[in-house]
Amino acid sequence: MTLHIPTTEAQACAIVRSVIDSATPLSIIGGNTRSGLGRPTQTHSTLSSAGLTGITLYEPAEMVIGARAGTPLAEVQKTLADRGQMLPFEPMDHRALLGTEGEPTIGAVAAGNISGPRRINAGAARDSLIGVRLVNGRGEAIKSGGRVMKNVTGLDLVKLVAGSYGTLGFLTEVTFRVLPMPERIVTLVWRGLSDGAGVALLAKGLGSPFEPMAAAHLPARIEAEESLTLLRLENFSDSIDYRTGELALLLGDYGEPDRLEGEAAAALWRKIRDAAVFARTSEAVWRLSLKPYDAPQAVAAIKQALPAMRCFYDWGGGLVWLGLPAKADAGAAVIRAAVQPFGGHATLVRAPAAIRATVPVFEPLAEPLMRVSAGIKTSFDPAGIFEPGRMYAGV
């Protein structure tokens, strides 16, 4: 295995050009903490962004930060925190779930469109990404987007690259808009609700004018013996006092909530963000995307066929994390049959390589969409050297 670690964008371009003629496929890594995501790829060379580090732009007054792709995420977050700011989308840390080590990088956050519980209100990583630099499959450096949201030149390309998992190009620099950190954070906790009642509570809370920033439901024996239904509010302290009181009144039919603050609340939300309930298990782990009101019904159908299944709900019920024994197809046929009638989709996040090689990891695309996806891949990477087959077999 050949490992290439360029320290400049020009070096990255030269490395890509050097492998085009031989069509040598390349794996793309940053801190290598998310290497288990997607289908296994057969590559003999790896292109790493580890040598491309450092913050290149930070304008607190304009609320924008740019960094080279290999910059550790922790460095970006500390730089922002020192000025009372943060990334809006609360990126997930996959290390515990995937059993990896190293440091997550800011480029991988963009490449994987990695988001957490705040996504329900603040949007995904893609929505905060306003500029990228990347090397395409011709060995050319491309700049897209800019430093401010008003500069929309190439912004669609920025959004396209986010979530492409390195299949379209090698990111060398990314630029995100940022937000102020809240003065205070309070989580309202209701106990003992069923999945249906918990998701209904979350929907009512999210539909209110009191602006919860995160909303999750943890069934019994996921975090505690009884279920927990959570709404998180953030802002100035006076605003929090008013909004928590109004939400408790609005949702009074579900009982009186507890109020959780400080490290105990932060630790609970980190567990939700990182799907930590599945971290020390051998289960296959899925992410289901559904309309929130449909999620309990889809989960019930899966549970009937796969009784060993465990799950919890994030994003107001729109995201379901699901774990079950990593056998045969890891439940793929049952899960996709259950979500399809609701227009949902399912992604296999963790499973042994043998399963990920035979089961579609990402939701299978209709033939017209697959043609479009293959065409986009070819336009960026004519020789097919970047992560071939990482998202879809044959692409």
mmCIF file of C-alpha atoms in Angstrom:
data_model
loop_
_atom_site.group_PDB
_atom_site.id
_atom_site.type_symbol
_atom_site.label_atom_id
_atom_site.label_comp_id
_atom_site.label_asym_id
_atom_site.label_seq_id
_atom_site.Cartn_x
_atom_site.Cartn_y
_atom_site.Cartn_z
ATOM 1 C CA MET A 1 0.000 0.000 0.000
ATOM 2 C CA THR A 2 1.465 3.346 -1.082
ATOM 3 C CA LEU A 3 0.643 6.332 1.129
ATOM 4 C CA HIS A 4 0.829 9.795 -0.421
ATOM 5 C CA ILE A 5 0.848 12.751 1.998
ATOM 6 C CA PRO A 6 1.105 16.010 0.039
ATOM 7 C CA THR A 7 1.872 19.193 1.954
ATOM 8 C CA THR A 8 0.618 21.558 -0.751
ATOM 9 C CA GLU A 9 -2.244 21.575 -3.212
ATOM 10 C CA ALA A 10 0.263 21.570 -6.083
ATOM 11 C CA GLN A 11 1.804 18.362 -4.764
ATOM 12 C CA ALA A 12 -1.671 16.804 -4.552
ATOM 13 C CA CYS A 13 -2.313 17.733 -8.186
ATOM 14 C CA ALA A 14 0.993 16.144 -9.234
ATOM 15 C CA ILE A 15 0.220 12.929 -7.334
ATOM 16 C CA VAL A 16 -3.185 12.609 -8.985
ATOM 17 C CA ARG A 17 -1.726 13.244 -12.452
ATOM 18 C CA SER A 18 0.947 10.622 -11.804
ATOM 19 C CA VAL A 19 -1.604 7.833 -11.282
ATOM 20 C CA ILE A 20 -4.055 8.739 -14.062
ATOM 21 C CA ASP A 21 -2.267 6.913 -16.892
ATOM 22 C CA SER A 22 -2.071 3.697 -14.906
ATOM 23 C CA ALA A 23 -5.630 4.215 -13.577
ATOM 24 C CA THR A 24 -4.340 3.399 -10.106
ATOM 25 C CA PRO A 25 -7.320 3.757 -7.757
ATOM 26 C CA LEU A 26 -6.854 5.953 -4.694
ATOM 27 C CA SER A 27 -8.413 5.817 -1.256
ATOM 28 C CA ILE A 28 -8.926 9.258 0.290
ATOM 29 C CA ILE A 29 -8.355 9.763 4.010
ATOM 30 C CA GLY A 30 -8.010 12.592 6.506
ATOM 31 C CA GLY A 31 -7.530 11.376 10.069
ATOM 32 C CA ASN A 32 -8.753 7.913 8.983
ATOM 33 C CA THR A 33 -11.423 7.895 11.700
ATOM 34 C CA ARG A 34 -14.260 7.139 9.253
ATOM 35 C CA SER A 35 -12.562 4.454 7.174
ATOM 36 C CA GLY A 36 -15.406 1.986 7.803
ATOM 37 C CA LEU A 37 -18.078 4.135 6.147
ATOM 38 C CA GLY A 38 -19.314 3.056 2.725
ATOM 39 C CA ARG A 39 -18.506 -0.012 0.675
ATOM 40 C CA PRO A 40 -15.033 -1.588 0.897
ATOM 41 C CA THR A 41 -12.850 -0.466 -2.011
ATOM 42 C CA GLN A 42 -10.002 -2.342 -3.673
ATOM 43 C CA THR A 43 -7.205 0.223 -3.764
ATOM 44 C CA HIS A 44 -3.437 -0.049 -3.460
ATOM 45 C CA SER A 45 -2.675 3.631 -2.914
ATOM 46 C CA THR A 46 -3.959 6.161 -0.412
ATOM 47 C CA LEU A 47 -4.009 9.942 -0.721
ATOM 48 C CA SER A 48 -4.045 11.608 2.697
ATOM 49 C CA SER A 49 -4.811 15.201 3.638
ATOM 50 C CA ALA A 50 -2.800 14.849 6.873
ATOM 51 C CA GLY A 51 -0.085 17.155 5.516
ATOM 52 C CA LEU A 52 -2.542 19.918 4.607
ATOM 53 C CA THR A 53 -3.134 21.623 7.936
ATOM 54 C CA GLY A 54 -3.735 25.056 9.363
ATOM 55 C CA ILE A 55 -6.486 27.650 9.547
ATOM 56 C CA THR A 56 -6.286 29.870 6.482
ATOM 57 C CA LEU A 57 -9.063 32.325 7.262
ATOM 58 C CA TYR A 58 -10.910 33.383 10.386
ATOM 59 C CA GLU A 59 -13.023 36.511 10.524
ATOM 60 C CA PRO A 60 -15.069 36.408 13.749
ATOM 61 C CA ALA A 61 -17.030 39.538 12.834
ATOM 62 C CA GLU A 62 -18.042 37.984 9.518
ATOM 63 C CA MET A 63 -18.629 34.597 11.233
ATOM 64 C CA VAL A 64 -16.617 32.593 8.700
ATOM 65 C CA ILE A 65 -13.676 30.206 9.057
ATOM 66 C CA GLY A 66 -11.531 28.435 6.475
ATOM 67 C CA ALA A 67 -8.972 25.682 7.004
ATOM 68 C CA ARG A 68 -6.923 23.218 5.012
ATOM 69 C CA ALA A 69 -8.638 19.869 4.768
ATOM 70 C CA GLY A 70 -6.321 17.941 7.084
ATOM 71 C CA THR A 71 -6.718 20.368 9.972
ATOM 72 C CA PRO A 72 -7.986 18.503 13.055
ATOM 73 C CA LEU A 73 -11.619 19.284 13.788
ATOM 74 C CA ALA A 74 -10.666 19.865 17.425
ATOM 75 C CA GLU A 75 -8.302 22.679 16.391
ATOM 76 C CA VAL A 76 -11.054 24.398 14.434
ATOM 77 C CA GLN A 77 -13.518 24.024 17.301
ATOM 78 C CA LYS A 78 -11.032 25.392 19.864
ATOM 79 C CA THR A 79 -10.219 28.381 17.672
ATOM 80 C CA LEU A 80 -13.913 29.158 17.429
ATOM 81 C CA ALA A 81 -14.626 28.522 21.112
ATOM 82 C CA ASP A 82 -11.861 30.951 22.126
ATOM 83 C CA ARG A 83 -13.925 33.660 20.403
ATOM 84 C CA GLY A 84 -17.298 32.399 21.645
ATOM 85 C CA GLN A 85 -18.281 30.780 18.345
ATOM 86 C CA MET A 86 -18.973 27.280 17.021
ATOM 87 C CA LEU A 87 -19.792 25.217 13.953
ATOM 88 C CA PRO A 88 -23.603 25.268 13.640
ATOM 89 C CA PHE A 89 -24.181 21.578 12.865
ATOM 90 C CA GLU A 90 -22.611 19.710 15.835
ATOM 91 C CA PRO A 91 -20.576 17.159 13.818
ATOM 92 C CA MET A 92 -20.707 13.531 14.903
ATOM 93 C CA ASP A 93 -17.549 11.740 16.065
ATOM 94 C CA HIS A 94 -17.498 8.226 14.548
ATOM 95 C CA ARG A 95 -14.480 6.888 16.447
ATOM 96 C CA ALA A 96 -16.328 5.023 19.193
ATOM 97 C CA LEU A 97 -18.905 3.587 16.793
ATOM 98 C CA LEU A 98 -16.392 2.439 14.166
ATOM 99 C CA GLY A 99 -13.607 1.505 16.603
ATOM 100 C CA THR A 100 -11.087 3.844 14.972
ATOM 101 C CA GLU A 101 -8.411 6.116 16.366
ATOM 102 C CA GLY A 102 -6.730 9.309 15.195
ATOM 103 C CA GLU A 103 -8.181 12.799 14.897
ATOM 104 C CA PRO A 104 -11.239 13.721 12.807
ATOM 105 C CA THR A 105 -10.429 16.404 10.238
ATOM 106 C CA ILE A 106 -12.443 19.361 9.002
ATOM 107 C CA GLY A 107 -12.140 18.145 5.405
ATOM 108 C CA ALA A 108 -13.716 14.796 6.282
ATOM 109 C CA VAL A 109 -16.606 16.603 7.973
ATOM 110 C CA ALA A 110 -17.300 18.337 4.651
ATOM 111 C CA ALA A 111 -16.675 15.244 2.504
ATOM 112 C CA GLY A 112 -19.072 13.142 4.589
ATOM 113 C CA ASN A 113 -21.607 15.915 5.318
ATOM 114 C CA ILE A 114 -21.215 14.938 8.976
ATOM 115 C CA SER A 115 -23.875 16.459 11.239
ATOM 116 C CA GLY A 116 -25.363 15.908 14.691
ATOM 117 C CA PRO A 117 -28.501 16.693 16.730
ATOM 118 C CA ARG A 118 -28.518 20.437 15.866
ATOM 119 C CA ARG A 119 -29.108 19.515 12.231
ATOM 120 C CA ILE A 120 -32.874 19.547 12.839
ATOM 121 C CA ASN A 121 -32.743 23.314 13.391
ATOM 122 C CA ALA A 122 -29.375 24.629 12.173
ATOM 123 C CA GLY A 123 -29.045 22.483 9.048
ATOM 124 C CA ALA A 124 -26.438 19.942 7.974
ATOM 125 C CA ALA A 125 -22.722 20.523 7.404
ATOM 126 C CA ARG A 126 -23.588 21.051 3.738
ATOM 127 C CA ASP A 127 -25.767 24.039 4.647
ATOM 128 C CA SER A 128 -22.887 25.808 6.437
ATOM 129 C CA LEU A 129 -20.228 24.936 3.845
ATOM 130 C CA ILE A 130 -19.716 27.988 1.620
ATOM 131 C CA GLY A 131 -16.408 27.323 -0.115
ATOM 132 C CA VAL A 132 -14.095 24.462 -1.137
ATOM 133 C CA ARG A 133 -10.848 23.871 -2.945
ATOM 134 C CA LEU A 134 -10.321 20.392 -4.396
ATOM 135 C CA VAL A 135 -8.256 18.406 -6.850
ATOM 136 C CA ASN A 136 -10.347 16.646 -9.492
ATOM 137 C CA GLY A 137 -9.612 13.380 -11.302
ATOM 138 C CA ARG A 138 -7.637 15.234 -13.981
ATOM 139 C CA GLY A 139 -5.185 16.550 -11.422
ATOM 140 C CA GLU A 140 -6.619 20.072 -11.676
ATOM 141 C CA ALA A 141 -7.156 22.385 -8.699
ATOM 142 C CA ILE A 142 -10.705 23.772 -8.527
ATOM 143 C CA LYS A 143 -12.024 26.564 -6.337
ATOM 144 C CA SER A 144 -15.762 26.808 -5.718
ATOM 145 C CA GLY A 145 -17.814 29.144 -3.554
ATOM 146 C CA GLY A 146 -16.371 31.978 -1.503
ATOM 147 C CA ARG A 147 -15.953 33.598 1.881
ATOM 148 C CA VAL A 148 -19.447 35.025 2.195
ATOM 149 C CA MET A 149 -22.893 33.665 1.420
ATOM 150 C CA LYS A 150 -23.512 36.519 -1.034
ATOM 151 C CA ASN A 151 -20.826 35.023 -3.275
ATOM 152 C CA VAL A 152 -22.906 32.220 -4.766
ATOM 153 C CA THR A 153 -20.590 31.504 -7.697
ATOM 154 C CA GLY A 154 -20.130 27.755 -7.712
ATOM 155 C CA LEU A 155 -22.195 27.260 -4.578
ATOM 156 C CA ASP A 156 -24.090 24.336 -6.127
ATOM 157 C CA LEU A 157 -20.753 22.589 -6.650
ATOM 158 C CA VAL A 158 -19.935 23.135 -2.983
ATOM 159 C CA LYS A 159 -23.176 21.407 -1.993
ATOM 160 C CA LEU A 160 -22.553 18.567 -4.457
ATOM 161 C CA VAL A 161 -19.111 17.793 -3.021
ATOM 162 C CA ALA A 162 -20.466 17.686 0.544
ATOM 163 C CA GLY A 163 -21.446 14.083 1.219
ATOM 164 C CA SER A 164 -19.576 12.641 -1.784
ATOM 165 C CA TYR A 165 -17.155 10.707 0.479
ATOM 166 C CA GLY A 166 -14.104 11.527 -1.619
ATOM 167 C CA THR A 167 -15.517 10.009 -4.796
ATOM 168 C CA LEU A 168 -15.508 13.283 -6.766
ATOM 169 C CA GLY A 169 -12.210 14.806 -5.715
ATOM 170 C CA PHE A 170 -9.597 15.383 -3.046
ATOM 171 C CA LEU A 171 -10.525 18.319 -0.826
ATOM 172 C CA THR A 172 -7.625 20.609 0.058
ATOM 173 C CA GLU A 173 -9.439 23.483 1.808
ATOM 174 C CA VAL A 174 -12.939 24.178 3.147
ATOM 175 C CA THR A 175 -14.754 27.293 4.368
ATOM 176 C CA PHE A 176 -17.704 27.287 6.774
ATOM 177 C CA ARG A 177 -19.958 29.929 8.209
ATOM 178 C CA VAL A 178 -20.156 29.794 12.012
ATOM 179 C CA LEU A 179 -22.493 30.912 14.805
ATOM 180 C CA PRO A 180 -22.145 32.384 18.319
ATOM 181 C CA MET A 181 -22.114 29.884 21.164
ATOM 182 C CA PRO A 182 -25.270 30.046 23.305
ATOM 183 C CA GLU A 183 -25.060 31.571 26.776
ATOM 184 C CA ARG A 184 -27.079 28.735 28.314
ATOM 185 C CA ILE A 185 -28.370 25.293 27.315
ATOM 186 C CA VAL A 186 -31.259 23.462 29.019
ATOM 187 C CA THR A 187 -32.753 20.079 28.154
ATOM 188 C CA LEU A 188 -36.345 19.232 29.047
ATOM 189 C CA VAL A 189 -36.774 15.526 29.827
ATOM 190 C CA TRP A 190 -40.060 13.590 29.795
ATOM 191 C CA ARG A 191 -39.988 10.003 31.074
ATOM 192 C CA GLY A 192 -41.914 6.852 30.265
ATOM 193 C CA LEU A 193 -43.495 7.787 26.920
ATOM 194 C CA SER A 194 -44.062 5.266 24.136
ATOM 195 C CA ASP A 195 -42.316 5.762 20.803
ATOM 196 C CA GLY A 196 -45.473 7.160 19.235
ATOM 197 C CA ALA A 197 -46.186 9.566 22.116
ATOM 198 C CA GLY A 198 -42.540 10.616 22.313
ATOM 199 C CA VAL A 199 -42.321 11.463 18.622
ATOM 200 C CA ALA A 200 -45.679 13.283 18.784
ATOM 201 C CA LEU A 201 -44.346 15.383 21.686
ATOM 202 C CA LEU A 202 -41.199 16.222 19.710
ATOM 203 C CA ALA A 203 -43.245 17.248 16.682
ATOM 204 C CA LYS A 204 -45.466 19.507 18.775
ATOM 205 C CA GLY A 205 -42.458 21.077 20.455
ATOM 206 C CA LEU A 206 -40.612 21.625 17.171
ATOM 207 C CA GLY A 207 -43.751 23.125 15.651
ATOM 208 C CA SER A 208 -44.041 25.673 18.456
ATOM 209 C CA PRO A 209 -42.541 29.187 18.393
ATOM 210 C CA PHE A 210 -40.136 28.266 21.221
ATOM 211 C CA GLU A 211 -37.387 26.966 18.923
ATOM 212 C CA PRO A 212 -35.909 23.761 20.343
ATOM 213 C CA MET A 213 -32.441 23.192 18.845
ATOM 214 C CA ALA A 214 -32.429 19.407 19.273
ATOM 215 C CA ALA A 215 -35.109 16.758 19.789
ATOM 216 C CA ALA A 216 -34.628 13.059 20.539
ATOM 217 C CA HIS A 217 -36.515 10.053 21.934
ATOM 218 C CA LEU A 218 -34.670 7.189 23.634
ATOM 219 C CA PRO A 219 -36.837 4.099 24.196
ATOM 220 C CA ALA A 220 -36.629 2.194 27.480
ATOM 221 C CA ARG A 221 -33.313 0.453 28.210
ATOM 222 C CA ILE A 222 -31.410 2.504 25.639
ATOM 223 C CA GLU A 223 -30.107 5.057 28.154
ATOM 224 C CA ALA A 224 -32.257 4.325 31.201
ATOM 225 C CA GLU A 225 -34.785 1.721 32.342
ATOM 226 C CA GLU A 226 -37.589 4.057 31.251
ATOM 227 C CA SER A 227 -37.781 5.983 28.006
ATOM 228 C CA LEU A 228 -36.479 9.554 27.758
ATOM 229 C CA THR A 229 -37.941 12.200 25.451
ATOM 230 C CA LEU A 230 -35.698 15.249 25.100
ATOM 231 C CA LEU A 231 -36.046 18.812 23.846
ATOM 232 C CA ARG A 232 -32.932 21.023 24.040
ATOM 233 C CA LEU A 233 -33.152 24.813 24.142
ATOM 234 C CA GLU A 234 -30.269 27.233 23.653
ATOM 235 C CA ASN A 235 -29.919 31.014 23.915
ATOM 236 C CA PHE A 236 -29.659 33.748 26.528
ATOM 237 C CA SER A 237 -30.622 32.744 30.053
ATOM 238 C CA ASP A 238 -33.735 34.947 30.262
ATOM 239 C CA SER A 239 -34.968 33.536 26.956
ATOM 240 C CA ILE A 240 -34.362 29.981 28.184
ATOM 241 C CA ASP A 241 -36.367 30.578 31.373
ATOM 242 C CA TYR A 242 -39.330 31.867 29.382
ATOM 243 C CA ARG A 243 -39.244 29.246 26.625
ATOM 244 C CA THR A 244 -38.816 26.219 28.908
ATOM 245 C CA GLY A 245 -41.770 27.394 30.963
ATOM 246 C CA GLU A 246 -43.955 27.905 27.891
ATOM 247 C CA LEU A 247 -42.963 24.534 26.419
ATOM 248 C CA ALA A 248 -43.786 22.772 29.679
ATOM 249 C CA LEU A 249 -47.257 24.365 29.572
ATOM 250 C CA LEU A 250 -47.774 23.590 25.894
ATOM 251 C CA LEU A 251 -46.790 19.953 26.403
ATOM 252 C CA GLY A 252 -48.511 19.534 29.754
ATOM 253 C CA ASP A 253 -50.578 16.568 28.542
ATOM 254 C CA TYR A 254 -47.336 14.521 28.503
ATOM 255 C CA GLY A 255 -46.493 15.231 32.141
ATOM 256 C CA GLU A 256 -44.107 17.563 33.925
ATOM 257 C CA PRO A 257 -40.583 17.494 32.457
ATOM 258 C CA ASP A 258 -37.328 17.476 34.371
ATOM 259 C CA ARG A 259 -34.703 20.095 33.530
ATOM 260 C CA LEU A 260 -31.150 18.971 32.808
ATOM 261 C CA GLU A 261 -28.124 21.269 32.453
ATOM 262 C CA GLY A 262 -24.354 21.205 32.593
ATOM 263 C CA GLU A 263 -22.051 18.282 31.895
ATOM 264 C CA ALA A 264 -24.719 15.637 32.532
ATOM 265 C CA ALA A 265 -26.831 17.069 29.712
ATOM 266 C CA ALA A 266 -23.828 17.604 27.429
ATOM 267 C CA ALA A 267 -22.702 13.993 27.948
ATOM 268 C CA LEU A 268 -26.176 12.680 27.116
ATOM 269 C CA TRP A 269 -26.302 14.658 23.872
ATOM 270 C CA ARG A 270 -22.802 13.465 22.924
ATOM 271 C CA LYS A 271 -24.053 9.883 23.297
ATOM 272 C CA ILE A 272 -26.972 10.695 21.006
ATOM 273 C CA ARG A 273 -24.723 12.532 18.525
ATOM 274 C CA ASP A 274 -22.233 9.658 18.319
ATOM 275 C CA ALA A 275 -24.760 6.758 18.520
ATOM 276 C CA ALA A 276 -22.711 5.622 21.513
ATOM 277 C CA VAL A 277 -25.329 3.064 22.601
ATOM 278 C CA PHE A 278 -23.953 0.835 19.823
ATOM 279 C CA ALA A 279 -20.266 1.654 20.367
ATOM 280 C CA ARG A 280 -19.213 -1.422 22.337
ATOM 281 C CA THR A 281 -21.416 -3.946 20.598
ATOM 282 C CA SER A 282 -20.996 -6.121 17.510
ATOM 283 C CA GLU A 283 -24.332 -5.060 16.032
ATOM 284 C CA ALA A 284 -24.767 -3.848 12.490
ATOM 285 C CA VAL A 285 -25.823 -0.194 12.681
ATOM 286 C CA TRP A 286 -28.243 1.563 10.336
ATOM 287 C CA ARG A 287 -29.431 5.150 9.909
ATOM 288 C CA LEU A 288 -33.024 5.479 8.706
ATOM 289 C CA SER A 289 -34.338 8.746 7.305
ATOM 290 C CA LEU A 290 -38.123 9.077 7.550
ATOM 291 C CA LYS A 291 -40.876 11.592 8.087
ATOM 292 C CA PRO A 292 -41.013 11.844 11.885
ATOM 293 C CA TYR A 293 -44.636 10.743 12.258
ATOM 294 C CA ASP A 294 -43.938 7.659 10.111
ATOM 295 C CA ALA A 295 -40.875 6.546 12.052
ATOM 296 C CA PRO A 296 -42.572 4.627 14.936
ATOM 297 C CA GLN A 297 -44.732 2.681 12.473
ATOM 298 C CA ALA A 298 -41.734 1.738 10.318
ATOM 299 C CA VAL A 299 -39.744 0.751 13.407
ATOM 300 C CA ALA A 300 -42.632 -1.418 14.646
ATOM 301 C CA ALA A 301 -42.686 -3.270 11.314
ATOM 302 C CA ILE A 302 -38.949 -3.908 11.513
ATOM 303 C CA LYS A 303 -39.190 -5.005 15.140
ATOM 304 C CA GLN A 304 -41.892 -7.540 14.277
ATOM 305 C CA ALA A 305 -39.601 -9.221 11.740
ATOM 306 C CA LEU A 306 -36.336 -8.640 13.629
ATOM 307 C CA PRO A 307 -37.148 -8.781 17.361
ATOM 308 C CA ALA A 308 -33.493 -8.372 18.413
ATOM 309 C CA MET A 309 -33.459 -4.871 16.931
ATOM 310 C CA ARG A 310 -32.703 -1.848 19.169
ATOM 311 C CA CYS A 311 -33.160 1.785 18.167
ATOM 312 C CA PHE A 312 -33.474 5.426 19.175
ATOM 313 C CA TYR A 313 -34.795 8.553 17.451
ATOM 314 C CA ASP A 314 -33.031 11.858 16.735
ATOM 315 C CA TRP A 315 -33.992 14.915 14.651
ATOM 316 C CA GLY A 316 -37.519 14.908 16.062
ATOM 317 C CA GLY A 317 -37.996 11.323 14.871
ATOM 318 C CA GLY A 318 -36.734 11.951 11.336
ATOM 319 C CA LEU A 319 -33.505 10.062 12.007
ATOM 320 C CA VAL A 320 -33.633 6.564 13.481
ATOM 321 C CA TRP A 321 -30.453 4.843 14.653
ATOM 322 C CA LEU A 322 -30.976 1.105 14.571
ATOM 323 C CA GLY A 323 -28.811 -1.838 15.668
ATOM 324 C CA LEU A 324 -29.306 -5.557 15.090
ATOM 325 C CA PRO A 325 -27.185 -8.721 14.771
ATOM 326 C CA ALA A 326 -24.590 -8.505 12.007
ATOM 327 C CA LYS A 327 -25.677 -11.683 10.225
ATOM 328 C CA ALA A 328 -26.573 -12.519 6.612
ATOM 329 C CA ASP A 329 -27.672 -9.220 5.016
ATOM 330 C CA ALA A 330 -27.743 -7.355 8.376
ATOM 331 C CA GLY A 331 -31.514 -7.027 7.998
ATOM 332 C CA ALA A 332 -31.264 -5.012 4.764
ATOM 333 C CA ALA A 333 -34.221 -6.640 3.000
ATOM 334 C CA VAL A 334 -36.558 -6.192 5.980
ATOM 335 C CA ILE A 335 -35.420 -2.634 6.739
ATOM 336 C CA ARG A 336 -35.692 -1.337 3.195
ATOM 337 C CA ALA A 337 -39.057 -3.010 2.704
ATOM 338 C CA ALA A 338 -40.291 -1.293 5.876
ATOM 339 C CA VAL A 339 -39.109 2.236 4.976
ATOM 340 C CA GLN A 340 -39.942 2.162 1.254
ATOM 341 C CA PRO A 341 -43.738 2.630 1.639
ATOM 342 C CA PHE A 342 -43.062 5.795 3.645
ATOM 343 C CA GLY A 343 -40.636 7.270 1.116
ATOM 344 C CA GLY A 344 -37.732 6.839 3.540
ATOM 345 C CA HIS A 345 -34.235 5.538 2.993
ATOM 346 C CA ALA A 346 -31.704 3.485 4.948
ATOM 347 C CA THR A 347 -27.909 3.668 5.172
ATOM 348 C CA LEU A 348 -25.738 0.882 6.568
ATOM 349 C CA VAL A 349 -23.255 2.722 8.778
ATOM 350 C CA ARG A 350 -21.427 -0.190 10.413
ATOM 351 C CA ALA A 351 -21.107 -3.851 9.450
ATOM 352 C CA PRO A 352 -18.309 -6.321 8.658
ATOM 353 C CA ALA A 353 -16.612 -5.686 5.309
ATOM 354 C CA ALA A 354 -18.064 -8.897 3.846
ATOM 355 C CA ILE A 355 -21.602 -7.605 4.425
ATOM 356 C CA ARG A 356 -20.814 -4.093 3.167
ATOM 357 C CA ALA A 357 -19.374 -5.616 -0.004
ATOM 358 C CA THR A 358 -22.597 -7.455 -0.866
ATOM 359 C CA VAL A 359 -25.377 -5.282 0.633
ATOM 360 C CA PRO A 360 -25.991 -1.798 -0.824
ATOM 361 C CA VAL A 361 -24.671 0.525 1.883
ATOM 362 C CA PHE A 362 -26.497 3.600 0.605
ATOM 363 C CA GLU A 363 -30.117 3.540 -0.492
ATOM 364 C CA PRO A 364 -30.255 1.999 -4.002
ATOM 365 C CA LEU A 365 -30.998 4.609 -6.654
ATOM 366 C CA ALA A 366 -33.582 4.361 -9.400
ATOM 367 C CA GLU A 367 -31.991 3.752 -12.787
ATOM 368 C CA PRO A 368 -32.348 7.382 -14.035
ATOM 369 C CA LEU A 369 -30.738 8.716 -10.851
ATOM 370 C CA MET A 370 -27.955 6.153 -11.097
ATOM 371 C CA ARG A 371 -27.216 7.365 -14.633
ATOM 372 C CA VAL A 372 -27.005 10.939 -13.372
ATOM 373 C CA SER A 373 -24.738 9.910 -10.486
ATOM 374 C CA ALA A 374 -22.456 7.950 -12.815
ATOM 375 C CA GLY A 375 -22.331 10.912 -15.198
ATOM 376 C CA ILE A 376 -21.344 13.313 -12.410
ATOM 377 C CA LYS A 377 -18.642 10.890 -11.272
ATOM 378 C CA THR A 378 -17.267 10.646 -14.815
ATOM 379 C CA SER A 379 -17.224 14.427 -15.283
ATOM 380 C CA PHE A 380 -15.182 14.926 -12.103
ATOM 381 C CA ASP A 381 -13.080 11.754 -12.331
ATOM 382 C CA PRO A 382 -12.873 10.406 -15.902
ATOM 383 C CA ALA A 383 -10.353 7.675 -15.066
ATOM 384 C CA GLY A 384 -12.318 6.547 -12.010
ATOM 385 C CA ILE A 385 -9.357 6.788 -9.630
ATOM 386 C CA PHE A 386 -11.076 8.304 -6.564
ATOM 387 C CA GLU A 387 -12.652 5.753 -4.205
ATOM 388 C CA PRO A 388 -14.161 3.528 -6.947
ATOM 389 C CA GLY A 389 -17.279 1.768 -5.695
ATOM 390 C CA ARG A 390 -17.215 3.497 -2.299
ATOM 391 C CA MET A 391 -20.854 4.594 -2.579
ATOM 392 C CA TYR A 392 -22.299 2.377 -5.329
ATOM 393 C CA ALA A 393 -20.951 -0.771 -6.994
ATOM 394 C CA GLY A 394 -19.614 -0.041 -10.451
ATOM 395 C CA VAL A 395 -19.529 3.740 -9.999
#
